[in-house]
Tab-separated table of N, CA and C in Angstrom:
chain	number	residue	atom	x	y	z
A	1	UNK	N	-0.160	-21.430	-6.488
A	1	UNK	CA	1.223	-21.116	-6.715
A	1	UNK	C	1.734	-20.135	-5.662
A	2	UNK	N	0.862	-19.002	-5.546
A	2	UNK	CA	1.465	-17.987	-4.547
A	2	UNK	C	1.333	-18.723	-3.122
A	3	UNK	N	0.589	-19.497	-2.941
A	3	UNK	CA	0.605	-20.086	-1.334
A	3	UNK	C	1.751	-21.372	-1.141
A	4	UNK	N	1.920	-21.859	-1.974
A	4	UNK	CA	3.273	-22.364	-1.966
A	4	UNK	C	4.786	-21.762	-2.027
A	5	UNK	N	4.916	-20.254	-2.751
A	5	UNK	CA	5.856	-19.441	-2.577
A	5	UNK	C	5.709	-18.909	-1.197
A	6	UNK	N	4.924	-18.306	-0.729
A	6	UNK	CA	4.690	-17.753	0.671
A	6	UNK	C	5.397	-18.713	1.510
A	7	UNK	N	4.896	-19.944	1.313
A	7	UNK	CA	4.921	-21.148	2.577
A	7	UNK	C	7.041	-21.851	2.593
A	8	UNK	N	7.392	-21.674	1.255
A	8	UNK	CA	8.599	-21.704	0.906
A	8	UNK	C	9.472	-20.531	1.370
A	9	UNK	N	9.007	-19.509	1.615
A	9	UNK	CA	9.747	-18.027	2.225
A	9	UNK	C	10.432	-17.408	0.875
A	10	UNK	N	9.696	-17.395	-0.261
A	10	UNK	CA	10.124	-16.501	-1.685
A	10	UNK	C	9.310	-15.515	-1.118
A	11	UNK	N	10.392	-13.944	-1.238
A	11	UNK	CA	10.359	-12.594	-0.959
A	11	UNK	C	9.234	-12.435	-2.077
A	12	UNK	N	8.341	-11.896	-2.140
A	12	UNK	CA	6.847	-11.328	-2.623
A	12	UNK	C	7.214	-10.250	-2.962
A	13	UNK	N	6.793	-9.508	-4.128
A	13	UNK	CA	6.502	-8.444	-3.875
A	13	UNK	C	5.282	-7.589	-5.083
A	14	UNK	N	4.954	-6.700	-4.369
A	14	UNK	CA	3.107	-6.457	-5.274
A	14	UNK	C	3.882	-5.707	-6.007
A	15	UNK	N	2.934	-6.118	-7.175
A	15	UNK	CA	3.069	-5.057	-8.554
A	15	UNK	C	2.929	-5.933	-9.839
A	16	UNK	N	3.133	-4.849	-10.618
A	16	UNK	CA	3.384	-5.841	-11.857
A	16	UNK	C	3.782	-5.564	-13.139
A	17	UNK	N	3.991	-5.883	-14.119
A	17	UNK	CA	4.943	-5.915	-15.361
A	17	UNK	C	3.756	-5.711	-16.570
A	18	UNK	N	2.648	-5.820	-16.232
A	18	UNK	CA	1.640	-6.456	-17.364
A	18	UNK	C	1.410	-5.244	-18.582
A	19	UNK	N	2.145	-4.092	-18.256
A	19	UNK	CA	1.676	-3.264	-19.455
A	19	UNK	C	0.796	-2.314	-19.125
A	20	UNK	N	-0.524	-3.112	-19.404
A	20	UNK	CA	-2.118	-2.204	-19.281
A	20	UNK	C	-2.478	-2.995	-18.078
A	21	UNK	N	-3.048	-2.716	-17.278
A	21	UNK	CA	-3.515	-3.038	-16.118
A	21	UNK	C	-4.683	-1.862	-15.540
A	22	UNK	N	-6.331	-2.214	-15.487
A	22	UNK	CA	-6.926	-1.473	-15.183
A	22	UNK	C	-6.517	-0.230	-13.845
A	23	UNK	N	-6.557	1.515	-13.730
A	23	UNK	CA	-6.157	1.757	-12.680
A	23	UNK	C	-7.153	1.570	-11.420
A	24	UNK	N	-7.103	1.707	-10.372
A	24	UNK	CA	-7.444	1.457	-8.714
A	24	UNK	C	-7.852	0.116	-8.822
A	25	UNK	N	-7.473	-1.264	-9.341
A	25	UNK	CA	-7.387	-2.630	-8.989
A	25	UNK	C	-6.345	-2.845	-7.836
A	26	UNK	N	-5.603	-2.112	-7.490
A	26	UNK	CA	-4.302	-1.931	-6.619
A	26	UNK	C	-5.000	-2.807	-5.026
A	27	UNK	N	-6.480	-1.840	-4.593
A	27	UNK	CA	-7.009	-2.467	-3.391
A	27	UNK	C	-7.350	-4.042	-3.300
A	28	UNK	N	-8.078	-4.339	-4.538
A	28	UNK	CA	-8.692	-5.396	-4.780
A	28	UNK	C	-7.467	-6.579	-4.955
A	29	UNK	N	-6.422	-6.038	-5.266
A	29	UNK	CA	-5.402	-7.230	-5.599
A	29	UNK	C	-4.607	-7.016	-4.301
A	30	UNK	N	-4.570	-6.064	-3.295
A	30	UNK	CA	-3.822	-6.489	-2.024
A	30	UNK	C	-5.006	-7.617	-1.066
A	31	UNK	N	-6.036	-7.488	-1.474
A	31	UNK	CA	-7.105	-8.611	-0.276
A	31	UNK	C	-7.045	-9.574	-1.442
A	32	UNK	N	-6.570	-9.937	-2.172
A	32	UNK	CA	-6.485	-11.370	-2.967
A	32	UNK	C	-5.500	-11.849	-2.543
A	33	UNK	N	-4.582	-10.962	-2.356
A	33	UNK	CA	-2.944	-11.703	-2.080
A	33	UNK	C	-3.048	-12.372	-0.346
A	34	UNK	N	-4.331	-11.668	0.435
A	34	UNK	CA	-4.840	-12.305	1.340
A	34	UNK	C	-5.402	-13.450	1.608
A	35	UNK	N	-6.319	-12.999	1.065
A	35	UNK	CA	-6.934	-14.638	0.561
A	35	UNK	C	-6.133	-15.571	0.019
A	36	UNK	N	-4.822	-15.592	-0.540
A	36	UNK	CA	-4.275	-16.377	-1.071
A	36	UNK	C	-3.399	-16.777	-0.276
A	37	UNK	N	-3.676	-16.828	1.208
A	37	UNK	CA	-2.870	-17.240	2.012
A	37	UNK	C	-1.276	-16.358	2.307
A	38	UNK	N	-1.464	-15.277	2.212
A	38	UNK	CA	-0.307	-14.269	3.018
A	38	UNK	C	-1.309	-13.449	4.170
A	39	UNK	N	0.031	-13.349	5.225
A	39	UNK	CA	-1.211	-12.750	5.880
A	39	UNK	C	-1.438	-11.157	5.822
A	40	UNK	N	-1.956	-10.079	6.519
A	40	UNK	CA	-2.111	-8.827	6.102
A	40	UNK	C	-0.554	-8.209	6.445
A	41	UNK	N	0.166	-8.689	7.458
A	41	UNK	CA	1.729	-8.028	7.394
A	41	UNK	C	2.890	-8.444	6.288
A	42	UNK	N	2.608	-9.670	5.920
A	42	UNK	CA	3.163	-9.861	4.709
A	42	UNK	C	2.800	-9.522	3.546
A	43	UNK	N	1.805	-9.202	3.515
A	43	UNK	CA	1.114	-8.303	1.840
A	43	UNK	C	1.579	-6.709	2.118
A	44	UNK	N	1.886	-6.170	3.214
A	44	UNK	CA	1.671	-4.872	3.343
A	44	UNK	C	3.255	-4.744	3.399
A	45	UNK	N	4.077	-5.549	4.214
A	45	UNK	CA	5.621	-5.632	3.292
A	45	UNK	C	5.816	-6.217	2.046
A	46	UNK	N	5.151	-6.628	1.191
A	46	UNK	CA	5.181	-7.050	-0.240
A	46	UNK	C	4.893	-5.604	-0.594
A	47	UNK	N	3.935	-5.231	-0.516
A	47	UNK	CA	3.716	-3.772	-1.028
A	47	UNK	C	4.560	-2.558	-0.902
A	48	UNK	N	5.349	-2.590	-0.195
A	48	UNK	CA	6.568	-1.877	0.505
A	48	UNK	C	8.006	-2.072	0.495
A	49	UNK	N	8.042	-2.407	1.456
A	49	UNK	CA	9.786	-2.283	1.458
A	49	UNK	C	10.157	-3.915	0.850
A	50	UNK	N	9.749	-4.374	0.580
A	50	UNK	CA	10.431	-5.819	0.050
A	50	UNK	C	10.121	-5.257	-1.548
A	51	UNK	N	9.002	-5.227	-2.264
A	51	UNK	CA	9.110	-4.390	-3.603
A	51	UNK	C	9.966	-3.411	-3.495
A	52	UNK	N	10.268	-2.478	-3.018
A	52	UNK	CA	11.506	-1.490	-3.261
A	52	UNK	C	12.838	-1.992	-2.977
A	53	UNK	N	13.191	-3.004	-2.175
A	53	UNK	CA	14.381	-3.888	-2.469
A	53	UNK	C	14.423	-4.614	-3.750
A	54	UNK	N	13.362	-5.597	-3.940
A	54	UNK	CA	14.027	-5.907	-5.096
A	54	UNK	C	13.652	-5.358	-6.182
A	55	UNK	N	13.524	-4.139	-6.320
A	55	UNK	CA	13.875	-3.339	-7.146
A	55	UNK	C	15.090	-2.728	-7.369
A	56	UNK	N	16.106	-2.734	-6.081
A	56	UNK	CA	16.994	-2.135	-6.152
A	56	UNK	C	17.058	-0.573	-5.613
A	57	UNK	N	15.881	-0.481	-4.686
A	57	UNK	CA	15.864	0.699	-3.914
A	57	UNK	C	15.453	0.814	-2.376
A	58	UNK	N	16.611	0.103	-1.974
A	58	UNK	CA	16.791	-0.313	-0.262
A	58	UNK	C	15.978	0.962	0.365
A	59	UNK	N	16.326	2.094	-0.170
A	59	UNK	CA	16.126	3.134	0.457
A	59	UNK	C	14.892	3.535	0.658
A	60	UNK	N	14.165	3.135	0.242
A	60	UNK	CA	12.640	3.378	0.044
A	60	UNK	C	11.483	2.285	0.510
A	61	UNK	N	10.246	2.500	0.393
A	61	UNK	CA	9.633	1.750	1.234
A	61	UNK	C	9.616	1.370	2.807
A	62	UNK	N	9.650	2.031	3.471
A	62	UNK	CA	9.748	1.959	5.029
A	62	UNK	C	10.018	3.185	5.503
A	63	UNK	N	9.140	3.413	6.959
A	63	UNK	CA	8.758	4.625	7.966
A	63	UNK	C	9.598	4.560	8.363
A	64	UNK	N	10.742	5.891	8.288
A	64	UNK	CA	12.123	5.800	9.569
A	64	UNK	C	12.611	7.539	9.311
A	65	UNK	N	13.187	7.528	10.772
A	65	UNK	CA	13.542	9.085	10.503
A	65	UNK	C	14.411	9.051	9.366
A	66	UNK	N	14.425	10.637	9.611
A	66	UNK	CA	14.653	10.794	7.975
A	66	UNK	C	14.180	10.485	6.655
A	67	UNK	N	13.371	9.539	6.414
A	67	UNK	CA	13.083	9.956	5.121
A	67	UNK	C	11.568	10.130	4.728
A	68	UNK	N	11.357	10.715	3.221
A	68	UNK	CA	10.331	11.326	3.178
A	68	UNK	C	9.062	9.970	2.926
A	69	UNK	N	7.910	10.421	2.995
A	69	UNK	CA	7.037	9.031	3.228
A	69	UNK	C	6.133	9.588	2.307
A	70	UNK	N	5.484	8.250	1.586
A	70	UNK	CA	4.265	8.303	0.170
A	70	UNK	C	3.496	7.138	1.117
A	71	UNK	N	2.504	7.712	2.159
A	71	UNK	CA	1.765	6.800	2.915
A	71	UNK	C	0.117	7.152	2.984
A	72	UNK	N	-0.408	6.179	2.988
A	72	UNK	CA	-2.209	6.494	3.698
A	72	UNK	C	-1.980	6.308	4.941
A	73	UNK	N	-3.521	6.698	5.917
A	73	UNK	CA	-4.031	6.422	6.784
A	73	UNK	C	-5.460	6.180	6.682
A	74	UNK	N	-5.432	5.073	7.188
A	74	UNK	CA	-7.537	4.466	7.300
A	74	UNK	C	-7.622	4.344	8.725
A	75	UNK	N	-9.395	4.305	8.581
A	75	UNK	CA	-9.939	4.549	9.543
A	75	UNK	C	-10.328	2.630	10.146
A	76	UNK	N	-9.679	2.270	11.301
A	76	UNK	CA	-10.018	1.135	11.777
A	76	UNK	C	-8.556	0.029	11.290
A	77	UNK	N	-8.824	-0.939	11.254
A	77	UNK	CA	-8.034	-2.079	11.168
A	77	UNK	C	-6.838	-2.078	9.978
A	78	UNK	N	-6.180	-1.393	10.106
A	78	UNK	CA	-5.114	-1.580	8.949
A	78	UNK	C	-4.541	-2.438	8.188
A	79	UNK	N	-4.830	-3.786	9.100
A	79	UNK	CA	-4.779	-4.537	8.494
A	79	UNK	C	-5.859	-4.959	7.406
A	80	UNK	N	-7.164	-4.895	7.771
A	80	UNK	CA	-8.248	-5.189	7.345
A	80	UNK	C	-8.104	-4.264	5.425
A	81	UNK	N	-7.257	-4.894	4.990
A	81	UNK	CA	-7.226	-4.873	3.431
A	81	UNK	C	-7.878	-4.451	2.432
A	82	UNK	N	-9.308	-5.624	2.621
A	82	UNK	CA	-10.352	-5.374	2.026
A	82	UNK	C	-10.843	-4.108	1.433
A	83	UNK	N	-11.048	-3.429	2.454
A	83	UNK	CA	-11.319	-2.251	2.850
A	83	UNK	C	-11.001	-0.509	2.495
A	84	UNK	N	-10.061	-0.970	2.618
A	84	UNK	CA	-9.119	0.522	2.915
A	84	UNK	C	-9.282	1.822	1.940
A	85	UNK	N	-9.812	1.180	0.877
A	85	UNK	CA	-10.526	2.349	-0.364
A	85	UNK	C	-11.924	2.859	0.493
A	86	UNK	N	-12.365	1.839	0.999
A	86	UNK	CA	-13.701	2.308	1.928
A	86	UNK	C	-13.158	3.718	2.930
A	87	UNK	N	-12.436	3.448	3.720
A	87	UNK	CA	-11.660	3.705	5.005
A	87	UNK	C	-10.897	5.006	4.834
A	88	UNK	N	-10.388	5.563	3.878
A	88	UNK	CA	-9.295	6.284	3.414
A	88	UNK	C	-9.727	7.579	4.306
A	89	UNK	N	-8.726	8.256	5.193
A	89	UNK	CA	-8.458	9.518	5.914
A	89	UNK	C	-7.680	10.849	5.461
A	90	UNK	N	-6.465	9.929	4.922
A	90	UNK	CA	-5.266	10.896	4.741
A	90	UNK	C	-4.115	10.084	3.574
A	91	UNK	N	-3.746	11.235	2.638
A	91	UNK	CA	-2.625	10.808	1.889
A	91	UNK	C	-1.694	11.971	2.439
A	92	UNK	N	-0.216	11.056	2.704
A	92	UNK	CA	0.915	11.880	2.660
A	92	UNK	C	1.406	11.552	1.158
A	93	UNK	N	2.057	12.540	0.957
A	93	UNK	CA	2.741	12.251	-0.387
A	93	UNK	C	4.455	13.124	-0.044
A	94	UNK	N	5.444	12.238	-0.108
A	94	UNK	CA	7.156	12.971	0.377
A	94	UNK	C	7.026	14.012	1.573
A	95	UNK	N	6.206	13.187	2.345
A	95	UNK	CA	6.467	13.166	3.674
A	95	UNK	C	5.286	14.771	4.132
A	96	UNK	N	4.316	15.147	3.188
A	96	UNK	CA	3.575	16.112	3.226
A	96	UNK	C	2.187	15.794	2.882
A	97	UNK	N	0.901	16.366	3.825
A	97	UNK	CA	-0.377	15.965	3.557
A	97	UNK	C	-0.606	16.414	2.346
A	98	UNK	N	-0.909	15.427	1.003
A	98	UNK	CA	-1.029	15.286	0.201
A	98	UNK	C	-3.126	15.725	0.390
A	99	UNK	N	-3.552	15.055	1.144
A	99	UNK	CA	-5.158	15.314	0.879
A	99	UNK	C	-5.729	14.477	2.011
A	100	UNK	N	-6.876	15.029	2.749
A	100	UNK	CA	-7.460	14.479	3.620
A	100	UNK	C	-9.038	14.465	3.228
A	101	UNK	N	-9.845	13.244	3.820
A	101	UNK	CA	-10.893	12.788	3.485
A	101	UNK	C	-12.011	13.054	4.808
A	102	UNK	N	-12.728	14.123	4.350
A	102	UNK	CA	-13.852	14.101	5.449
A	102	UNK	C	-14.848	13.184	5.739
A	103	UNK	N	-14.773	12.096	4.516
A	103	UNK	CA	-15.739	10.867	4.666
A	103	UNK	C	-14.763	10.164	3.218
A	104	UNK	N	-15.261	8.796	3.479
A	104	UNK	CA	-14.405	8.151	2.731
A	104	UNK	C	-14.849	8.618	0.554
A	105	UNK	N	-15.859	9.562	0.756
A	105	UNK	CA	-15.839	9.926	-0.642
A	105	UNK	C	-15.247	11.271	-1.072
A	106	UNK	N	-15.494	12.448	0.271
A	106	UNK	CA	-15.307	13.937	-0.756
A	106	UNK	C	-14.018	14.149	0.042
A	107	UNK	N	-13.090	14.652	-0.522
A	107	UNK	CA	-11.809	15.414	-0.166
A	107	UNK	C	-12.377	16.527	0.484
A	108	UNK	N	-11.164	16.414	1.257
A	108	UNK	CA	-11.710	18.206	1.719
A	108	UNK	C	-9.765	18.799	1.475
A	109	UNK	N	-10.287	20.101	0.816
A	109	UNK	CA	-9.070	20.646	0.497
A	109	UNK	C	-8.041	21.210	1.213
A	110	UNK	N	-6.692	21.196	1.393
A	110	UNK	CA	-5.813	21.585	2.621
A	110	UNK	C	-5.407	22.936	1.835
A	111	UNK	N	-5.629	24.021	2.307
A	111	UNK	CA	-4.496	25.174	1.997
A	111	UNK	C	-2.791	24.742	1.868
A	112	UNK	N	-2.015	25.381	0.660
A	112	UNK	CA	-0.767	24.647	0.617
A	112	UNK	C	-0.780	23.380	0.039
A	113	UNK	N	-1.771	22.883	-0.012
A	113	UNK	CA	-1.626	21.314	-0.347
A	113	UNK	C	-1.545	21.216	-1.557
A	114	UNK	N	-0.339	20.578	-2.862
A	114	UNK	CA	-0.642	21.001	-3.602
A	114	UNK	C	-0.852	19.290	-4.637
């Protein structure tokens, strides 16, 4: 179904409605939406600024001056999906280092960071 919406050009967007939904499945269901035939720039605008449009919040979802950013950074292929729970460096959270990762398991703590 989703590789026929993709292939039709229906706007995607990740998330979901379901209620209860186990938490950190979030990684595992962006490399499915891969496998399911989107490729890694279209899952990563599904996850972004196309979910915050049709939500009704143009304003959000996308890197641009001015506004504040709720972003990661990984280590290697950004695209590479799979991964990225492996990979994890840095959370910004409204446009401020939220927490940085000295290896992809222990935080290391930022002064200020709150």
């Amino acid at each position: 179904m989703l590789r026929r919406a993709v292939r039709a050009g229906v706007r995607i967007a990740f998330g979901t409605d379901a209620g209860i939904v186990p938490h950190g499945t979030n990684p595992r269901e962006l490399a499915l939406m891969q496998r399911a035939w989107m490729t890694p720039q279209q899952v990563l605008v599904a996850a972004t600024s196309s979910a915050a449009e049709l939500l009704g919040l143009a304003d959000r979802g996308r890197i641009a001056p001015g506004r504040l950013a709720d972003l990661i950074a990984v280590a290697g292929d950004p695209f590479d999906l799979s991964t990225h729970h492996d990979r994890l460096r840095l959370v910004l959270k409204g446009g401020r280092i939220a927490r940085r990762f000295h290896t992809s398991i222990e935080p290391v703590p930022l002064a200020g960071a709150d």
